[in-house]
Amino acid sequence: MPVTLAKRLISTEDYHKMAEVGILQPDDKIELLNGEIIKMSPIGSLHVGYVNILDELLSDALGKKVHVVVQSPVKLSSFSEPEPDLVLLKRRKDHYLKRLPQPKDVHLIVEVADSTLEKDREVKAPLYAQANISEYWILNIPDEQLEIFTEPKDGKYQSKTMLKAGDTFYFAAFDLKISWKDIFILEQL
């Protein structure tokens, strides 16, 4: 008969205290998901490149309408503080100096996935849906497609759209058309 042990979940408050006193180090490459400290995967050149492409694409298109933030934390709940690859945040005069972004501040979260595809779909998508993040994208490197999740309800996204080779996607929140070739430029180099 298997033994079930009770876990003590770590709150975001405890997580920050652990960093303040030096238990967690800035170079630990971790994030807090569902009360557990999770080690993040190493980031390779394809990952970095696609984050840079999206950052440039969205920053150029949206200008000062939003804050485009790369690999920074978002406090989703008392027990989850992921560090998505890219976030579009509502503009604030204080540039989020006074507090971390929260779900009400988020227009879009993007995860760039190569080795993390399963985690981004199975762990992070439900977290973002539970936090009522209206739009979540997974840039799926292995399959060269953009997976677009919308309409969060009861911890699940009700709609999923795939942007594949030759497709164009309309990002309604900002009246912006994005084509597959704007993102997946490797074949064009």
PDB file of C-alpha atoms in Angstrom:
ATOM      1  CA  MET A   1       0.000   0.000   0.000  1.00  0.00           C
ATOM      2  CA  PRO A   2       1.543   3.343  -1.060  1.00  0.00           C
ATOM      3  CA  VAL A   3       2.204   5.915   1.604  1.00  0.00           C
ATOM      4  CA  THR A   4       0.858   9.399   1.023  1.00  0.00           C
ATOM      5  CA  LEU A   5       2.815  12.167   2.679  1.00  0.00           C
ATOM      6  CA  ALA A   6       1.354  15.575   3.364  1.00  0.00           C
ATOM      7  CA  LYS A   7       3.118  18.412   1.564  1.00  0.00           C
ATOM      8  CA  ARG A   8       3.620  21.872   2.943  1.00  0.00           C
ATOM      9  CA  LEU A   9       2.993  24.253   0.106  1.00  0.00           C
ATOM     10  CA  ILE A  10       5.100  27.361  -0.121  1.00  0.00           C
ATOM     11  CA  SER A  11       3.270  30.676  -0.429  1.00  0.00           C
ATOM     12  CA  THR A  12       4.523  33.520  -2.583  1.00  0.00           C
ATOM     13  CA  GLU A  13       5.207  35.411   0.647  1.00  0.00           C
ATOM     14  CA  ASP A  14       7.420  32.570   1.953  1.00  0.00           C
ATOM     15  CA  TYR A  15       9.072  32.276  -1.461  1.00  0.00           C
ATOM     16  CA  HIS A  16      10.115  35.941  -1.355  1.00  0.00           C
ATOM     17  CA  LYS A  17      11.311  35.646   2.256  1.00  0.00           C
ATOM     18  CA  MET A  18      13.459  32.658   1.239  1.00  0.00           C
ATOM     19  CA  ALA A  19      15.072  34.836  -1.441  1.00  0.00           C
ATOM     20  CA  GLU A  20      15.551  37.765   0.954  1.00  0.00           C
ATOM     21  CA  VAL A  21      17.462  35.667   3.493  1.00  0.00           C
ATOM     22  CA  GLY A  22      19.565  33.907   0.834  1.00  0.00           C
ATOM     23  CA  ILE A  23      17.979  30.437   0.834  1.00  0.00           C
ATOM     24  CA  LEU A  24      17.075  31.009  -2.815  1.00  0.00           C
ATOM     25  CA  GLN A  25      19.626  32.654  -5.101  1.00  0.00           C
ATOM     26  CA  PRO A  26      18.882  34.844  -8.156  1.00  0.00           C
ATOM     27  CA  ASP A  27      20.732  32.406 -10.425  1.00  0.00           C
ATOM     28  CA  ASP A  28      18.759  29.366  -9.187  1.00  0.00           C
ATOM     29  CA  LYS A  29      16.465  29.525 -12.276  1.00  0.00           C
ATOM     30  CA  ILE A  30      13.292  28.524 -10.439  1.00  0.00           C
ATOM     31  CA  GLU A  31       9.637  29.510 -10.302  1.00  0.00           C
ATOM     32  CA  LEU A  32       6.770  28.865  -7.897  1.00  0.00           C
ATOM     33  CA  LEU A  33       3.935  26.772  -9.344  1.00  0.00           C
ATOM     34  CA  ASN A  34       1.042  25.532  -7.205  1.00  0.00           C
ATOM     35  CA  GLY A  35       3.049  26.031  -4.018  1.00  0.00           C
ATOM     36  CA  GLU A  36       6.076  24.066  -5.227  1.00  0.00           C
ATOM     37  CA  ILE A  37       9.456  25.418  -6.258  1.00  0.00           C
ATOM     38  CA  ILE A  38      10.106  24.157  -9.777  1.00  0.00           C
ATOM     39  CA  LYS A  39      13.467  24.194 -11.532  1.00  0.00           C
ATOM     40  CA  MET A  40      13.290  25.902 -14.909  1.00  0.00           C
ATOM     41  CA  SER A  41      14.816  24.304 -18.001  1.00  0.00           C
ATOM     42  CA  PRO A  42      18.030  25.717 -19.457  1.00  0.00           C
ATOM     43  CA  ILE A  43      17.463  28.211 -22.251  1.00  0.00           C
ATOM     44  CA  GLY A  44      19.115  27.577 -25.625  1.00  0.00           C
ATOM     45  CA  SER A  45      19.686  29.811 -28.640  1.00  0.00           C
ATOM     46  CA  LEU A  46      16.410  28.914 -30.401  1.00  0.00           C
ATOM     47  CA  HIS A  47      14.470  29.769 -27.248  1.00  0.00           C
ATOM     48  CA  VAL A  48      16.285  33.079 -26.794  1.00  0.00           C
ATOM     49  CA  GLY A  49      15.887  33.928 -30.470  1.00  0.00           C
ATOM     50  CA  TYR A  50      12.132  33.314 -30.527  1.00  0.00           C
ATOM     51  CA  VAL A  51      11.645  35.343 -27.340  1.00  0.00           C
ATOM     52  CA  ASN A  52      13.578  38.168 -29.024  1.00  0.00           C
ATOM     53  CA  ILE A  53      11.473  37.884 -32.191  1.00  0.00           C
ATOM     54  CA  LEU A  54       8.203  38.095 -30.239  1.00  0.00           C
ATOM     55  CA  ASP A  55       9.532  40.917 -28.068  1.00  0.00           C
ATOM     56  CA  GLU A  56      10.502  42.948 -31.128  1.00  0.00           C
ATOM     57  CA  LEU A  57       7.322  42.123 -33.055  1.00  0.00           C
ATOM     58  CA  LEU A  58       4.992  43.086 -30.218  1.00  0.00           C
ATOM     59  CA  SER A  59       7.037  46.068 -28.997  1.00  0.00           C
ATOM     60  CA  ASP A  60       7.210  47.535 -32.503  1.00  0.00           C
ATOM     61  CA  ALA A  61       3.503  46.955 -33.182  1.00  0.00           C
ATOM     62  CA  LEU A  62       2.145  48.096 -29.830  1.00  0.00           C
ATOM     63  CA  GLY A  63       4.614  50.795 -28.827  1.00  0.00           C
ATOM     64  CA  LYS A  64       3.632  52.426 -25.556  1.00  0.00           C
ATOM     65  CA  LYS A  65       0.152  50.874 -25.406  1.00  0.00           C
ATOM     66  CA  VAL A  66       1.534  48.142 -23.132  1.00  0.00           C
ATOM     67  CA  HIS A  67       4.615  47.090 -21.203  1.00  0.00           C
ATOM     68  CA  VAL A  68       6.261  44.183 -23.038  1.00  0.00           C
ATOM     69  CA  VAL A  69       8.084  42.248 -20.324  1.00  0.00           C
ATOM     70  CA  VAL A  70      10.515  39.381 -20.890  1.00  0.00           C
ATOM     71  CA  GLN A  71      11.124  36.549 -18.406  1.00  0.00           C
ATOM     72  CA  SER A  72       9.770  38.288 -15.324  1.00  0.00           C
ATOM     73  CA  PRO A  73       7.438  37.006 -12.596  1.00  0.00           C
ATOM     74  CA  VAL A  74       3.676  37.386 -12.483  1.00  0.00           C
ATOM     75  CA  LYS A  75       1.941  36.755  -9.160  1.00  0.00           C
ATOM     76  CA  LEU A  76      -1.041  34.607 -10.188  1.00  0.00           C
ATOM     77  CA  SER A  77      -2.160  33.619  -6.685  1.00  0.00           C
ATOM     78  CA  SER A  78      -0.886  33.125  -3.141  1.00  0.00           C
ATOM     79  CA  PHE A  79       0.873  29.940  -4.299  1.00  0.00           C
ATOM     80  CA  SER A  80       1.918  30.558  -7.912  1.00  0.00           C
ATOM     81  CA  GLU A  81       4.423  32.999  -9.336  1.00  0.00           C
ATOM     82  CA  PRO A  82       5.605  31.751 -12.721  1.00  0.00           C
ATOM     83  CA  GLU A  83       8.158  33.556 -14.861  1.00  0.00           C
ATOM     84  CA  PRO A  84       6.692  33.477 -18.375  1.00  0.00           C
ATOM     85  CA  ASP A  85       8.896  34.132 -21.368  1.00  0.00           C
ATOM     86  CA  LEU A  86       6.915  37.195 -22.407  1.00  0.00           C
ATOM     87  CA  VAL A  87       4.006  39.159 -20.942  1.00  0.00           C
ATOM     88  CA  LEU A  88       1.970  42.056 -22.277  1.00  0.00           C
ATOM     89  CA  LEU A  89       1.007  44.181 -19.298  1.00  0.00           C
ATOM     90  CA  LYS A  90      -1.312  47.132 -18.898  1.00  0.00           C
ATOM     91  CA  ARG A  91       0.601  50.403 -18.805  1.00  0.00           C
ATOM     92  CA  ARG A  92       1.266  51.776 -15.338  1.00  0.00           C
ATOM     93  CA  LYS A  93       2.980  55.005 -14.410  1.00  0.00           C
ATOM     94  CA  ASP A  94       5.040  53.212 -11.772  1.00  0.00           C
ATOM     95  CA  HIS A  95       6.185  50.536 -14.286  1.00  0.00           C
ATOM     96  CA  TYR A  96       5.366  47.905 -11.615  1.00  0.00           C
ATOM     97  CA  LEU A  97       7.954  49.256  -9.150  1.00  0.00           C
ATOM     98  CA  LYS A  98       5.439  49.040  -6.292  1.00  0.00           C
ATOM     99  CA  ARG A  99       4.249  45.463  -6.839  1.00  0.00           C
ATOM    100  CA  LEU A 100       4.582  42.531  -9.175  1.00  0.00           C
ATOM    101  CA  PRO A 101       2.072  42.213 -11.998  1.00  0.00           C
ATOM    102  CA  GLN A 102      -1.097  40.292 -11.131  1.00  0.00           C
ATOM    103  CA  PRO A 103      -3.717  38.670 -13.398  1.00  0.00           C
ATOM    104  CA  LYS A 104      -5.761  41.889 -13.641  1.00  0.00           C
ATOM    105  CA  ASP A 105      -2.701  43.572 -15.207  1.00  0.00           C
ATOM    106  CA  VAL A 106      -2.119  40.973 -17.933  1.00  0.00           C
ATOM    107  CA  HIS A 107      -3.269  41.181 -21.567  1.00  0.00           C
ATOM    108  CA  LEU A 108      -1.256  38.169 -22.759  1.00  0.00           C
ATOM    109  CA  ILE A 109       1.202  35.563 -21.486  1.00  0.00           C
ATOM    110  CA  VAL A 110       3.537  33.738 -23.869  1.00  0.00           C
ATOM    111  CA  GLU A 111       5.652  30.664 -23.200  1.00  0.00           C
ATOM    112  CA  VAL A 112       8.274  29.637 -25.752  1.00  0.00           C
ATOM    113  CA  ALA A 113       8.415  25.854 -25.683  1.00  0.00           C
ATOM    114  CA  ASP A 114      10.994  23.430 -26.882  1.00  0.00           C
ATOM    115  CA  SER A 115      11.744  20.940 -24.092  1.00  0.00           C
ATOM    116  CA  THR A 116       8.986  22.485 -21.913  1.00  0.00           C
ATOM    117  CA  LEU A 117       6.031  21.902 -24.253  1.00  0.00           C
ATOM    118  CA  GLU A 118       4.270  19.354 -22.021  1.00  0.00           C
ATOM    119  CA  LYS A 119       4.714  21.511 -18.884  1.00  0.00           C
ATOM    120  CA  ASP A 120       3.467  24.607 -20.719  1.00  0.00           C
ATOM    121  CA  ARG A 121       0.335  22.763 -21.889  1.00  0.00           C
ATOM    122  CA  GLU A 122      -0.430  20.570 -18.876  1.00  0.00           C
ATOM    123  CA  VAL A 123       0.737  22.671 -15.909  1.00  0.00           C
ATOM    124  CA  LYS A 124       0.921  26.296 -16.972  1.00  0.00           C
ATOM    125  CA  ALA A 125      -2.185  26.487 -19.197  1.00  0.00           C
ATOM    126  CA  PRO A 126      -4.485  25.460 -16.305  1.00  0.00           C
ATOM    127  CA  LEU A 127      -2.671  27.874 -13.958  1.00  0.00           C
ATOM    128  CA  TYR A 128      -3.182  30.756 -16.366  1.00  0.00           C
ATOM    129  CA  ALA A 129      -6.810  29.777 -17.017  1.00  0.00           C
ATOM    130  CA  GLN A 130      -7.519  29.556 -13.256  1.00  0.00           C
ATOM    131  CA  ALA A 131      -6.050  33.053 -12.891  1.00  0.00           C
ATOM    132  CA  ASN A 132      -8.395  34.195 -15.682  1.00  0.00           C
ATOM    133  CA  ILE A 133      -5.593  35.268 -18.028  1.00  0.00           C
ATOM    134  CA  SER A 134      -7.644  36.073 -21.127  1.00  0.00           C
ATOM    135  CA  GLU A 135      -5.062  35.010 -23.692  1.00  0.00           C
ATOM    136  CA  TYR A 136      -2.160  32.548 -23.485  1.00  0.00           C
ATOM    137  CA  TRP A 137       0.184  31.602 -26.322  1.00  0.00           C
ATOM    138  CA  ILE A 138       2.613  28.725 -26.592  1.00  0.00           C
ATOM    139  CA  LEU A 139       5.220  29.225 -29.276  1.00  0.00           C
ATOM    140  CA  ASN A 140       5.782  25.561 -30.114  1.00  0.00           C
ATOM    141  CA  ILE A 141       9.317  25.380 -31.543  1.00  0.00           C
ATOM    142  CA  PRO A 142       9.402  21.657 -32.499  1.00  0.00           C
ATOM    143  CA  ASP A 143       6.187  21.866 -34.554  1.00  0.00           C
ATOM    144  CA  GLU A 144       6.790  25.464 -35.741  1.00  0.00           C
ATOM    145  CA  GLN A 145       3.359  26.654 -34.688  1.00  0.00           C
ATOM    146  CA  LEU A 146       1.770  29.158 -32.349  1.00  0.00           C
ATOM    147  CA  GLU A 147      -0.890  27.690 -30.040  1.00  0.00           C
ATOM    148  CA  ILE A 148      -3.372  30.367 -28.977  1.00  0.00           C
ATOM    149  CA  PHE A 149      -5.585  29.740 -25.938  1.00  0.00           C
ATOM    150  CA  THR A 150      -8.525  32.023 -25.112  1.00  0.00           C
ATOM    151  CA  GLU A 151     -11.784  32.092 -23.144  1.00  0.00           C
ATOM    152  CA  PRO A 152     -10.701  30.838 -19.695  1.00  0.00           C
ATOM    153  CA  LYS A 153     -13.489  29.181 -17.708  1.00  0.00           C
ATOM    154  CA  ASP A 154     -13.358  26.858 -14.696  1.00  0.00           C
ATOM    155  CA  GLY A 155      -9.576  26.466 -14.925  1.00  0.00           C
ATOM    156  CA  LYS A 156      -9.551  25.546 -18.624  1.00  0.00           C
ATOM    157  CA  TYR A 157      -9.262  27.444 -21.866  1.00  0.00           C
ATOM    158  CA  GLN A 158     -12.380  26.915 -23.947  1.00  0.00           C
ATOM    159  CA  SER A 159     -10.821  27.886 -27.277  1.00  0.00           C
ATOM    160  CA  LYS A 160      -7.554  26.829 -28.911  1.00  0.00           C
ATOM    161  CA  THR A 161      -6.338  28.102 -32.295  1.00  0.00           C
ATOM    162  CA  MET A 162      -3.218  26.961 -34.142  1.00  0.00           C
ATOM    163  CA  LEU A 163      -1.134  29.304 -36.292  1.00  0.00           C
ATOM    164  CA  LYS A 164       0.724  27.089 -38.791  1.00  0.00           C
ATOM    165  CA  ALA A 165       2.842  27.682 -41.888  1.00  0.00           C
ATOM    166  CA  GLY A 166       1.146  30.184 -44.175  1.00  0.00           C
ATOM    167  CA  ASP A 167      -1.484  31.247 -41.612  1.00  0.00           C
ATOM    168  CA  THR A 168      -2.286  34.737 -40.368  1.00  0.00           C
ATOM    169  CA  PHE A 169      -3.710  35.373 -36.908  1.00  0.00           C
ATOM    170  CA  TYR A 170      -5.750  38.376 -35.791  1.00  0.00           C
ATOM    171  CA  PHE A 171      -4.872  39.489 -32.245  1.00  0.00           C
ATOM    172  CA  ALA A 172      -8.230  41.151 -31.554  1.00  0.00           C
ATOM    173  CA  ALA A 173      -7.260  42.778 -28.247  1.00  0.00           C
ATOM    174  CA  PHE A 174      -4.936  45.123 -30.157  1.00  0.00           C
ATOM    175  CA  ASP A 175      -6.301  45.019 -33.712  1.00  0.00           C
ATOM    176  CA  LEU A 176      -3.072  43.360 -34.869  1.00  0.00           C
ATOM    177  CA  LYS A 177      -2.486  40.827 -37.633  1.00  0.00           C
ATOM    178  CA  ILE A 178       0.377  38.403 -37.072  1.00  0.00           C
ATOM    179  CA  SER A 179       1.520  35.986 -39.742  1.00  0.00           C
ATOM    180  CA  TRP A 180       3.371  32.723 -39.226  1.00  0.00           C
ATOM    181  CA  LYS A 181       6.299  34.020 -41.271  1.00  0.00           C
ATOM    182  CA  ASP A 182       6.639  37.044 -38.921  1.00  0.00           C
ATOM    183  CA  ILE A 183       7.596  34.624 -36.150  1.00  0.00           C
ATOM    184  CA  PHE A 184       9.194  31.600 -37.765  1.00  0.00           C
ATOM    185  CA  ILE A 185      11.882  33.434 -39.710  1.00  0.00           C
ATOM    186  CA  LEU A 186      14.610  30.777 -39.489  1.00  0.00           C
ATOM    187  CA  GLU A 187      13.740  29.381 -42.933  1.00  0.00           C
ATOM    188  CA  GLN A 188      14.027  32.905 -44.375  1.00  0.00           C
ATOM    189  CA  LEU A 189      17.613  33.460 -43.141  1.00  0.00           C
TER     190      LEU A 189
END
